[in-house]
PDB file of C-alpha atoms in Angstrom:
ATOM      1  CA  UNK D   1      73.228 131.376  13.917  1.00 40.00           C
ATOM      2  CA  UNK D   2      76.041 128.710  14.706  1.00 47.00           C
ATOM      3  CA  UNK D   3      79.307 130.105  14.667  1.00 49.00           C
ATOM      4  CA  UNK D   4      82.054 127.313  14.464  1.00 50.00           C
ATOM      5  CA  UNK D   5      85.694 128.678  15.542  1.00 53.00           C
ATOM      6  CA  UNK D   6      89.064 126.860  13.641  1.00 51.00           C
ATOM      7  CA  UNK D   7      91.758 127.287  16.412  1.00 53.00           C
ATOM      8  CA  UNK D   8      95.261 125.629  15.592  1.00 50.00           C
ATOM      9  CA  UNK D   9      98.227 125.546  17.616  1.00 50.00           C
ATOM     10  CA  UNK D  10     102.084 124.859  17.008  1.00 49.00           C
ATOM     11  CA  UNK D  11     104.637 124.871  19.538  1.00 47.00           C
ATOM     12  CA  UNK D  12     108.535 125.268  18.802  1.00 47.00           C
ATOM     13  CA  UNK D  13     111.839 125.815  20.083  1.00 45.00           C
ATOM     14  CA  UNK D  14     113.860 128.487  18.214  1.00 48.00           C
ATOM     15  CA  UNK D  15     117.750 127.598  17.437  1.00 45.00           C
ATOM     16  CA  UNK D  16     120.332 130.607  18.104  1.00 51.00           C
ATOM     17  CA  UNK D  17     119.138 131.496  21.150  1.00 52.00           C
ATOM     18  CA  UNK D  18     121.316 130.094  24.598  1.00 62.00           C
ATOM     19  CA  UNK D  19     118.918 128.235  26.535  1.00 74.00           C
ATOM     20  CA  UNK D  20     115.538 126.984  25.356  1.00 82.00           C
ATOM     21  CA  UNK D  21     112.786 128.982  24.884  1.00 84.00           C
ATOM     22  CA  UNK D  22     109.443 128.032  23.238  1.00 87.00           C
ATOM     23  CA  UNK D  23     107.970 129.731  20.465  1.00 86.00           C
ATOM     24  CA  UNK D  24     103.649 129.554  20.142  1.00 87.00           C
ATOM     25  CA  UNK D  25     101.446 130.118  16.981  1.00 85.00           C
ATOM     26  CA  UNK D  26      97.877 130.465  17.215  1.00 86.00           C
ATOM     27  CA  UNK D  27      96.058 130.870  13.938  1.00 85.00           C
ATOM     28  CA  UNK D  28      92.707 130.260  13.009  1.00 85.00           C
ATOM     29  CA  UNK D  29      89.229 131.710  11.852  1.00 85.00           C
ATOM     30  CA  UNK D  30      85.687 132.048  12.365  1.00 84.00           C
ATOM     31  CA  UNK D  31      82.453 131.109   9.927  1.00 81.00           C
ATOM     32  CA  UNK D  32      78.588 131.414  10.238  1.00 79.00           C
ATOM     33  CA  UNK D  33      76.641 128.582   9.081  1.00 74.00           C
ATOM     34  CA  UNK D  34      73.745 130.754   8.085  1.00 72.00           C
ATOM     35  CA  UNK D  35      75.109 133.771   6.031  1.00 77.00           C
ATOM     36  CA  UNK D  36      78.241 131.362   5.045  1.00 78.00           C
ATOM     37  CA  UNK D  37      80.124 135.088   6.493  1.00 80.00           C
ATOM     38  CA  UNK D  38      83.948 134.370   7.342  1.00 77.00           C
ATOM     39  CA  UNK D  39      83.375 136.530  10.312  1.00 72.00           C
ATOM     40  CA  UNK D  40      86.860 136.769  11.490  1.00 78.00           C
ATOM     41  CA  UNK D  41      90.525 135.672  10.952  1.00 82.00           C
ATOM     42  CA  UNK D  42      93.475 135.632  13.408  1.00 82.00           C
ATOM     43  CA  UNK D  43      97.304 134.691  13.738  1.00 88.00           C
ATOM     44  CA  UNK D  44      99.133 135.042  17.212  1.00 89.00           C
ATOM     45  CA  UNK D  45     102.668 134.496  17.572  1.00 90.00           C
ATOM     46  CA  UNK D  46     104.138 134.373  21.139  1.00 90.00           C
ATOM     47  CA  UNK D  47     107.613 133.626  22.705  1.00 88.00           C
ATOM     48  CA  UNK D  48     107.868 132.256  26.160  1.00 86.00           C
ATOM     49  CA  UNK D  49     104.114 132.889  26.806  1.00 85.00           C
ATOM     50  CA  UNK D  50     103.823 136.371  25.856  1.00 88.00           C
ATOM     51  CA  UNK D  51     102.363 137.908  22.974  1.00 90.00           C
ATOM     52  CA  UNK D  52     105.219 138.761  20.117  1.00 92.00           C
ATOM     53  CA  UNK D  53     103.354 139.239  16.891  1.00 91.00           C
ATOM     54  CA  UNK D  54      99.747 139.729  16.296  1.00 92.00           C
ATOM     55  CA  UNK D  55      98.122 140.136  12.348  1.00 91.00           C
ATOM     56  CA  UNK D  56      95.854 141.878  11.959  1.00 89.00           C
ATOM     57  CA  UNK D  57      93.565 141.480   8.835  1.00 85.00           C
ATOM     58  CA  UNK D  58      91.647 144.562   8.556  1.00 85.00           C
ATOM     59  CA  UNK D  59      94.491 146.778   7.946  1.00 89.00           C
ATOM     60  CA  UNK D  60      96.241 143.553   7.121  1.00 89.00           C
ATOM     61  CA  UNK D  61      99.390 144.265   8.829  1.00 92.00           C
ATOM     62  CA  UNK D  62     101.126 143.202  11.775  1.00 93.00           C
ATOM     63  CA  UNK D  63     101.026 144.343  15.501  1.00 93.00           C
ATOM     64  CA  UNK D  64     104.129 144.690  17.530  1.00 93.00           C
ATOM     65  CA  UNK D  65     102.824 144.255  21.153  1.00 92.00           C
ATOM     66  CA  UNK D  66     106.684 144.477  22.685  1.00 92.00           C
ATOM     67  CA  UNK D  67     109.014 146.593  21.442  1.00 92.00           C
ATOM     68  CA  UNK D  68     111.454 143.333  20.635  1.00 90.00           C
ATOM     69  CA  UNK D  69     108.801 142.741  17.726  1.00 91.00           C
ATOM     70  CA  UNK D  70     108.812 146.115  16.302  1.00 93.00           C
ATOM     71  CA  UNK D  71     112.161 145.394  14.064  1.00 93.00           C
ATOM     72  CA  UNK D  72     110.364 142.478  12.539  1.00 91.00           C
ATOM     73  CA  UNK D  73     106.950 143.900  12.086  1.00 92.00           C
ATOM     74  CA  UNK D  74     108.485 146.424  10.239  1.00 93.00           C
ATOM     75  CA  UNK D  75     109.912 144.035   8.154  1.00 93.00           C
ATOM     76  CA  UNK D  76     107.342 141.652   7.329  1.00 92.00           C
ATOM     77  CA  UNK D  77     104.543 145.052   6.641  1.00 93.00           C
ATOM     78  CA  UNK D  78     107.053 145.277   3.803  1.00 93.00           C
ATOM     79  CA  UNK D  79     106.294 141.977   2.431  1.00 93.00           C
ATOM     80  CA  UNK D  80     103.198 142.425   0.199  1.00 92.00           C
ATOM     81  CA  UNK D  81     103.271 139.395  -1.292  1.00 92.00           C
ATOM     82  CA  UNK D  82     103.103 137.613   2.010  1.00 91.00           C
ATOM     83  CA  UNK D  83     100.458 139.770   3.371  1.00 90.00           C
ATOM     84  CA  UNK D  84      97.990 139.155   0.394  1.00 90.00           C
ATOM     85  CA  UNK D  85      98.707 135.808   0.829  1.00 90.00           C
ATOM     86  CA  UNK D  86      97.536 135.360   4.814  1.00 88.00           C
ATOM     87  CA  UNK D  87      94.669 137.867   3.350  1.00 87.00           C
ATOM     88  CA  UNK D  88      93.490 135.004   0.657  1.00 89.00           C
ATOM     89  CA  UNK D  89      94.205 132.516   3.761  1.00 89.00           C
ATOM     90  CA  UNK D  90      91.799 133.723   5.819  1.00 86.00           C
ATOM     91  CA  UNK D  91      88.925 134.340   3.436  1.00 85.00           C
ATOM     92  CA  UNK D  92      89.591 131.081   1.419  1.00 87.00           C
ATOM     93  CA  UNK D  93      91.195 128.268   2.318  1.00 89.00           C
ATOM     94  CA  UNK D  94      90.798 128.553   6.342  1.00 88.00           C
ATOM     95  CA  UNK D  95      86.923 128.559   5.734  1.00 87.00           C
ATOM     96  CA  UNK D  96      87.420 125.585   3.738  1.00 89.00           C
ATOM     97  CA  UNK D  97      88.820 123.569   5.796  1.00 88.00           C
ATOM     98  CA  UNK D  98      86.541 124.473   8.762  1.00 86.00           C
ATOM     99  CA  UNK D  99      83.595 123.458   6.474  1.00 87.00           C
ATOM    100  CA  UNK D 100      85.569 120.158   6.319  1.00 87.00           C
ATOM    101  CA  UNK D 101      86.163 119.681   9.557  1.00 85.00           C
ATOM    102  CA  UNK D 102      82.547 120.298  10.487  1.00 83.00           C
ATOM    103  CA  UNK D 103      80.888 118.213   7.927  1.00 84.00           C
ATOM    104  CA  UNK D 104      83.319 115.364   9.292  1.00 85.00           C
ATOM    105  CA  UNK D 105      82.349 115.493  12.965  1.00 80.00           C
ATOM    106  CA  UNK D 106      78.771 116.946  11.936  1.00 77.00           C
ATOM    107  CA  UNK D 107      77.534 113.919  13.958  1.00 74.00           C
ATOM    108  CA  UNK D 108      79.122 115.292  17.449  1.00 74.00           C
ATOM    109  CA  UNK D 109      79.045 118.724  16.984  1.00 72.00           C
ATOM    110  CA  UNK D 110      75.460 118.929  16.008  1.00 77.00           C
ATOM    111  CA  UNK D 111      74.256 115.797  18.215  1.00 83.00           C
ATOM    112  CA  UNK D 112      71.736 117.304  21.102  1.00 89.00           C
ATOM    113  CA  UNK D 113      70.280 114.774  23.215  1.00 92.00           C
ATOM    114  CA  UNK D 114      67.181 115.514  25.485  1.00 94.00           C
ATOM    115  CA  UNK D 115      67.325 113.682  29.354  1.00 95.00           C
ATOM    116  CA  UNK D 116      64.747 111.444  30.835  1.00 95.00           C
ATOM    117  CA  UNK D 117      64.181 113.074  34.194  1.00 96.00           C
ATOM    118  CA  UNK D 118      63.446 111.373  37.731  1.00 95.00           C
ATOM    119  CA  UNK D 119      62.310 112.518  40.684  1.00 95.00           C
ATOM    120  CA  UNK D 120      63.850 110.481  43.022  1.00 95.00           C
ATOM    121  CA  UNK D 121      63.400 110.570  47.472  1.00 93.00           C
ATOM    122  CA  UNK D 122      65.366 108.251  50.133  1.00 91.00           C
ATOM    123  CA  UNK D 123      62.093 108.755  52.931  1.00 88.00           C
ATOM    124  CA  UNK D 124      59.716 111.324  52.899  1.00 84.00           C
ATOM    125  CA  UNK D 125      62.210 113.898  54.951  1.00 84.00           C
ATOM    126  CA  UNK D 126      64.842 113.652  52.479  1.00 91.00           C
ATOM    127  CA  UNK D 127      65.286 116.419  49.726  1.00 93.00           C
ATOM    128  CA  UNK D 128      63.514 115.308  46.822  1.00 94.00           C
ATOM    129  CA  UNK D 129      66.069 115.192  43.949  1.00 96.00           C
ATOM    130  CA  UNK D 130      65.135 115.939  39.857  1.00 96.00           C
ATOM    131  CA  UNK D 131      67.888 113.381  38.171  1.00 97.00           C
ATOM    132  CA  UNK D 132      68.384 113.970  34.494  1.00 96.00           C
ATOM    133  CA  UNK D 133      70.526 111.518  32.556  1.00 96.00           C
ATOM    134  CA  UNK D 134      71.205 110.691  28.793  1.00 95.00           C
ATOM    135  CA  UNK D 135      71.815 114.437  27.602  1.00 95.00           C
ATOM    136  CA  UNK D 136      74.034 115.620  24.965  1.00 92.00           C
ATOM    137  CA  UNK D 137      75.837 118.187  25.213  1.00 90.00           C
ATOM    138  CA  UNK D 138      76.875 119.335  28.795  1.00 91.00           C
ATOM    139  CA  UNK D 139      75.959 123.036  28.218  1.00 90.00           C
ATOM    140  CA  UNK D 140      73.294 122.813  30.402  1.00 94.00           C
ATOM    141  CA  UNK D 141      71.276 123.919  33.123  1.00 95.00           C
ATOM    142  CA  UNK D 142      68.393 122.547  35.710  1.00 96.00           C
ATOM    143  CA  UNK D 143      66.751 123.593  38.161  1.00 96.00           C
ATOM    144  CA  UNK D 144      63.537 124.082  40.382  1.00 95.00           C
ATOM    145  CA  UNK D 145      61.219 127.118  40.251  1.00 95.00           C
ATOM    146  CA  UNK D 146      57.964 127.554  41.920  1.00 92.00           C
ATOM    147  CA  UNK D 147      55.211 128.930  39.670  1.00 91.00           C
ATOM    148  CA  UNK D 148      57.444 130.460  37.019  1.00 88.00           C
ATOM    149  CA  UNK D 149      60.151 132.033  39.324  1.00 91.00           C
ATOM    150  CA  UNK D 150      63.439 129.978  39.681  1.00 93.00           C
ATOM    151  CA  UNK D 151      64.471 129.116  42.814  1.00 91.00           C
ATOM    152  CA  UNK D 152      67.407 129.617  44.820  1.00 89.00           C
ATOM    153  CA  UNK D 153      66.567 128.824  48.819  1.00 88.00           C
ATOM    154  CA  UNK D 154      66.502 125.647  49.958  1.00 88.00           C
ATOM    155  CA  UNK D 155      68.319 123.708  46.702  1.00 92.00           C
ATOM    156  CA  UNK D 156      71.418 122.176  46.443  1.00 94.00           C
ATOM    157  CA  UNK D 157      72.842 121.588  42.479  1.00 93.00           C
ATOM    158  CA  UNK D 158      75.295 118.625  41.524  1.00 94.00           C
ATOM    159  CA  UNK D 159      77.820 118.855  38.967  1.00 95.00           C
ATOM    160  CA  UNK D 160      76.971 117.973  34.947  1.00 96.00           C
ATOM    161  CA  UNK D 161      78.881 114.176  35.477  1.00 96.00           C
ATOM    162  CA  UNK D 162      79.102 111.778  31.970  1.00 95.00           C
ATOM    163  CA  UNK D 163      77.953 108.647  31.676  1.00 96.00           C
ATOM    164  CA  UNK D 164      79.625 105.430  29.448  1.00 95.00           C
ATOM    165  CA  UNK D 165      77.892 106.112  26.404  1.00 92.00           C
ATOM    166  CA  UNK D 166      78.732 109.903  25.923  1.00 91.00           C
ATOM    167  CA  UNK D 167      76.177 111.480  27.525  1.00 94.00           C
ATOM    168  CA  UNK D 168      75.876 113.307  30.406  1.00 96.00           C
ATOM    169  CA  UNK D 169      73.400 113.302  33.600  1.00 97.00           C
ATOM    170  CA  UNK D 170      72.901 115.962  36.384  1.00 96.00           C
ATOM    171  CA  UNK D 171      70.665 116.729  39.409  1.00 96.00           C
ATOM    172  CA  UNK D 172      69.322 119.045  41.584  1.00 96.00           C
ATOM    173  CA  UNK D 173      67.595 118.876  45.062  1.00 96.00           C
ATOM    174  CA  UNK D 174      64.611 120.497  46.632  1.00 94.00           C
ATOM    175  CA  UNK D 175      64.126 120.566  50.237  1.00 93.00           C
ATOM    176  CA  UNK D 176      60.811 119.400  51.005  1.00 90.00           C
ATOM    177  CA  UNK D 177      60.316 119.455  54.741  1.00 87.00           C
ATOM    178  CA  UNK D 178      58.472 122.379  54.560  1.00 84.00           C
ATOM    179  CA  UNK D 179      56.181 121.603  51.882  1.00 85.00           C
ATOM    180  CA  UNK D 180      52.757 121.836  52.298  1.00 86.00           C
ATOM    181  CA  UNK D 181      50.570 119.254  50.464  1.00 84.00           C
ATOM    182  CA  UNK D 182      48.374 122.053  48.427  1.00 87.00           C
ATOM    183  CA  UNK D 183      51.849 123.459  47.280  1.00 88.00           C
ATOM    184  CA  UNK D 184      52.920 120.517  45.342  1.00 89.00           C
ATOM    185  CA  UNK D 185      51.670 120.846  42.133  1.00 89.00           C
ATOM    186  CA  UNK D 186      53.055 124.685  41.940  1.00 93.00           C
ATOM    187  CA  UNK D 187      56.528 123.238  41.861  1.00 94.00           C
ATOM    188  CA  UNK D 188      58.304 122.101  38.236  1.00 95.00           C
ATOM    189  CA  UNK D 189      62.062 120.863  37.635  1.00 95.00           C
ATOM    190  CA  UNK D 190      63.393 122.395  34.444  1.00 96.00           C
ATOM    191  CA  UNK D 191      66.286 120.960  32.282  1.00 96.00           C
ATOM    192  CA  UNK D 192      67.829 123.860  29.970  1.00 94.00           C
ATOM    193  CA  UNK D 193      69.745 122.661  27.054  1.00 92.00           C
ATOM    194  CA  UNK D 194      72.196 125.001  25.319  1.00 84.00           C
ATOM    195  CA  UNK D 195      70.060 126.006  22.154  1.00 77.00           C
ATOM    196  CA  UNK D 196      66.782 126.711  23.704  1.00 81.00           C
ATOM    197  CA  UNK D 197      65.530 122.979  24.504  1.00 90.00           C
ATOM    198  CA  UNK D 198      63.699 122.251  27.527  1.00 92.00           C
ATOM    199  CA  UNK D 199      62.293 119.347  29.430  1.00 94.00           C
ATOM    200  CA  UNK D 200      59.695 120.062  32.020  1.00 94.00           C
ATOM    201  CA  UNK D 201      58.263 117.981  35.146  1.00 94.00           C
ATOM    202  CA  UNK D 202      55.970 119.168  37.276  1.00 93.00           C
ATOM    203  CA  UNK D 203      56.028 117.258  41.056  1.00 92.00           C
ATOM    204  CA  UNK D 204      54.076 115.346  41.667  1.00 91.00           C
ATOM    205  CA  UNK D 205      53.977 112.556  44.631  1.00 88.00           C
ATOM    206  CA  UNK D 206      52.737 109.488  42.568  1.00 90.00           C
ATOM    207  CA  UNK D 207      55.740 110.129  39.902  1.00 92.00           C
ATOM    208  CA  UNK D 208      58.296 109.766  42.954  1.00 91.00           C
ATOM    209  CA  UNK D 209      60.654 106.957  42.938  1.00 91.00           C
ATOM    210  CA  UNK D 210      61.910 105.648  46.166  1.00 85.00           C
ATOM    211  CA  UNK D 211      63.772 102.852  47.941  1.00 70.00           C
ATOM    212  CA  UNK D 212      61.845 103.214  51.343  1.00 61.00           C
ATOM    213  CA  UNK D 213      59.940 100.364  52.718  1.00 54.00           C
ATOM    214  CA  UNK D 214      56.473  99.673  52.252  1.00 48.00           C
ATOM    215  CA  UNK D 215      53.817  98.638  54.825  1.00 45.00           C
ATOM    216  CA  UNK D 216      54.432  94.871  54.188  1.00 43.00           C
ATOM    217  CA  UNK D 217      57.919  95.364  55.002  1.00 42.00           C
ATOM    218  CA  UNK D 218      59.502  95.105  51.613  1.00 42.00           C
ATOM    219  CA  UNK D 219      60.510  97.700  49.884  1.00 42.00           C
ATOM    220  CA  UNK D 220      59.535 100.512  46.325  1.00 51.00           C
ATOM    221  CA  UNK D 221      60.998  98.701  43.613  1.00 43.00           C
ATOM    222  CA  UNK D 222      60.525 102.193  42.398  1.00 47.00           C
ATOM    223  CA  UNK D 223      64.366 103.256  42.490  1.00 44.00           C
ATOM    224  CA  UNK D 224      66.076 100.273  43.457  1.00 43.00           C
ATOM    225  CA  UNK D 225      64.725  97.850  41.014  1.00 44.00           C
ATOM    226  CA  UNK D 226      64.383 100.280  38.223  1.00 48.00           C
ATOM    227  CA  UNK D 227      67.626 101.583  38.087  1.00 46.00           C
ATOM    228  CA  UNK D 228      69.718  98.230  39.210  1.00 44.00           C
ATOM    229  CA  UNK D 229      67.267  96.146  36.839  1.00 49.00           C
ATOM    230  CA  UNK D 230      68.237  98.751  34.101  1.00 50.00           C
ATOM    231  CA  UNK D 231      71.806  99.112  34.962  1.00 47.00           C
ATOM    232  CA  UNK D 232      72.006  94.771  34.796  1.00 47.00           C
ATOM    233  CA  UNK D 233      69.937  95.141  31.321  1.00 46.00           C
ATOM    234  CA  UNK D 234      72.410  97.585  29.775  1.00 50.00           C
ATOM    235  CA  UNK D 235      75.251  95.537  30.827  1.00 50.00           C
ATOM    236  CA  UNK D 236      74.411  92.440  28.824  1.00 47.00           C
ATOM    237  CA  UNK D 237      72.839  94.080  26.057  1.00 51.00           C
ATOM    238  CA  UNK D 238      76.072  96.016  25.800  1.00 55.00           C
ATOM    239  CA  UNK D 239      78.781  93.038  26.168  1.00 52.00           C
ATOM    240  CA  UNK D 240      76.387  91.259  23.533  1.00 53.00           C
ATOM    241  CA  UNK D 241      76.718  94.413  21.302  1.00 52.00           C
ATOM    242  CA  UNK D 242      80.453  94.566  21.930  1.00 55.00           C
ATOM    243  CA  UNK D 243      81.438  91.146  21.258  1.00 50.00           C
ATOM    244  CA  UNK D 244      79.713  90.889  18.142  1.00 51.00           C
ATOM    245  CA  UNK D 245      81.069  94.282  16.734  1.00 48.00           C
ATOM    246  CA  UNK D 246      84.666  92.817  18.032  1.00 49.00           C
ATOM    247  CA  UNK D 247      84.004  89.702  15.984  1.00 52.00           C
ATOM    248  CA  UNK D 248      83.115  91.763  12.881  1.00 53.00           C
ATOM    249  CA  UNK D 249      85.989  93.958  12.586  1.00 50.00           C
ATOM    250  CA  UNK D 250      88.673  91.574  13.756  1.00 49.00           C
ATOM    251  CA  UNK D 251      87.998  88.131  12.050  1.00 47.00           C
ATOM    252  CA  UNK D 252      91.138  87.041  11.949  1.00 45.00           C
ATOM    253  CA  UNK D 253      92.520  88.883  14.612  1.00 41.00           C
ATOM    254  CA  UNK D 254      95.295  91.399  14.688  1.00 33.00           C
ATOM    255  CA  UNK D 255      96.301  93.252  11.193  1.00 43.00           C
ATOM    256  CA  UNK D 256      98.588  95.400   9.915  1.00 41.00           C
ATOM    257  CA  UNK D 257      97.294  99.100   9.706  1.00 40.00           C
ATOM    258  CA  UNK D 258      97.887 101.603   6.662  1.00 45.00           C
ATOM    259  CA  UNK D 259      99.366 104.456   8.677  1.00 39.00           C
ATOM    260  CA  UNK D 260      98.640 106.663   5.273  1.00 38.00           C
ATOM    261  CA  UNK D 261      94.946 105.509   5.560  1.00 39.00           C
ATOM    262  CA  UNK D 262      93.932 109.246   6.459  1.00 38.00           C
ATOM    263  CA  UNK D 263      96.627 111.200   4.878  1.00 37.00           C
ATOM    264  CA  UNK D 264      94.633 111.474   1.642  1.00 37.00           C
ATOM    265  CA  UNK D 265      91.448 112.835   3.403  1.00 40.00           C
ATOM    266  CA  UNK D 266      92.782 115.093   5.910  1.00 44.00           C
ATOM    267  CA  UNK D 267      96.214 116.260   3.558  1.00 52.00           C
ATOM    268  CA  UNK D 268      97.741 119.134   5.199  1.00 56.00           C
ATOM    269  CA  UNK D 269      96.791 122.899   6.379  1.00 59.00           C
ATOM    270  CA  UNK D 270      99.484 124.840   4.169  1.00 59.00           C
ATOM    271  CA  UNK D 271      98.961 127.277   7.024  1.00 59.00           C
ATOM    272  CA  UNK D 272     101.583 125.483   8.872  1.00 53.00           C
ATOM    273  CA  UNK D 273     104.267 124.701   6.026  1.00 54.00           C
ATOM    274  CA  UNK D 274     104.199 128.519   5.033  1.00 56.00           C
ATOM    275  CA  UNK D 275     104.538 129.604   8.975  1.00 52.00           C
ATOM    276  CA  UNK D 276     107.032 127.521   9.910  1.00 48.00           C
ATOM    277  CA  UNK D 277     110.270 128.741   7.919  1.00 50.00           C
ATOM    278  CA  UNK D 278     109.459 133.102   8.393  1.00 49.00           C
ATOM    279  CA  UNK D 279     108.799 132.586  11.667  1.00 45.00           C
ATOM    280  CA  UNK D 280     111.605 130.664  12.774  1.00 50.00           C
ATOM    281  CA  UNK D 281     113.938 133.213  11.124  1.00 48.00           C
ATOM    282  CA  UNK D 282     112.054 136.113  13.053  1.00 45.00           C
ATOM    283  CA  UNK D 283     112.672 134.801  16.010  1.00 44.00           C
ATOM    284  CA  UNK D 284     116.349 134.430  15.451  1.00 50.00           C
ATOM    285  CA  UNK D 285     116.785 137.937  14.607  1.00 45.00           C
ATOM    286  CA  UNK D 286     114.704 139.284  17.743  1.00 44.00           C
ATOM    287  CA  UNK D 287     115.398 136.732  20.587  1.00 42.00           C
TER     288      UNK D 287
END
């Protein structure tokens, strides 16, 4: 099941009242992918950061959290037109536009990327490090276990860090000190992506890349070369890329832009044209 949330927000300042004062509307609504259920609807109002007006679309009324709200909750449960209204908002045309919204950005908010993982090692009494890169999204996890029990002694976890193309890389280290040379192959880096995905690498002392010198003096390209020599790669490749997709959309150089260009596509939530006006007046009568 993948349950995509619509969360909106407005933010106001109510006339009538001395000072300022800021007014907050959070409305939105929840739909499964799989049954195509609207599983849930909600509107929030709040003034000065507390909660003022809640709807509630079960008993589709509204919710007085402070007693200031009770005049106009009392009020506006009177309104049945109004109520059947956010009732036919919330089962129809919020769901519509989330559908919108995610077939739009269906790329992104369906993109899952698997990493390449690395072990990596500075000199044979360094922590050996599992380096995952090129992942997509950041809800992830890695880590080492032993066997098929995670562990939790003797590793140190970095922070989920993006990279210039979207993605994301992470790593984890394992200290090795200790290690005896039997033990090796009973030892695995996982990478957990949200979802259920998983990349697994078992250690393993011929896969290790390192920058420590050799017996002739020289040093493992293994690291060094591999990642600078990719790193110098990517860089032309991607100013060759770039300056031919410049070249393409700006052959003549700078242009006058349509600022309506997306007003057709998009149009507007009615959500916040039919808010705007009751609300506003509720708040003048109970500030």
């Amino acid at each position: 099941m993948q349950l995509f949330p619509a969360l909106f927000f407005l933010l106001g300042i109510p006339s009538g009242a001395p000072g300022a004062h800021i007014v907050q509307y959070m409305y939105g609504c929840e739909w499964d992918d799989e049954t195509d259920e609207v599983v849930n609807g909600y509107r929030q109002i709040g003034y000065d950061g507390e909660d003022f007006m809640v709807y509630d679309q079960k008993t589709e009324t509204w919710i007085a959290p402070v007693q200031q709200a009770v005049h106009t909750k009392q009020k506006w449960d009177k309104d049945k037109a109004d109520l059947a209204y956010w009732k036919y908002y919330y089962t129809q045309i919020c769901p519509d536009w989330l559908k919108k919204y995610v077939e739009f950005g269906r790329s992104s908010l369906m993109r899952k990327d698997l990493p390449s993982v690395s072990l990596l090692q500075k000199t044979p009494s360094s922590p050996l490090t599992c380096h995952t890169t090129g992942f997509y999204p950041d809800r992830a996890d890695l880590f080492w276990k032993k066997d098929e029990e995670e562990l939790h002694e003797d590793v140190v976890k970095g922070e989920i860090l993006p990279n210039h193309d979207g993605s994301f890389q992470m790593s984890v280290d394992l200290d090795v000190s200790g290690l005896q040379d039997e033990d090796w192959g009973r030892y695995s880096c996982v990478f957990h992506l949200a979802g259920g995905q998983e990349v697994s690498k078992r250690l393993d002392k011929r896969d290790i890349r390192t920058n420590r010198k050799t017996n002739d003096g020289g040093f493992d390209t293994g690291l060094i070369g591999g990642v600078l020599g990719g790193i110098a790669v990517l860089a032309v490749i991607g100013c060759i890329i770039g300056f031919f997709v410049y070249k393409k959309k700006h052959p003549k150089g700078f242009r006058a832009t349509n600022t309506c260009e997306m007003s057709s596509l998009a149009g507007e939530d009615p959500a916040v044209k039919k808010g705007s006006s009751e609300e506003q007046s509720m708040l003048k009568t109970s500030a």
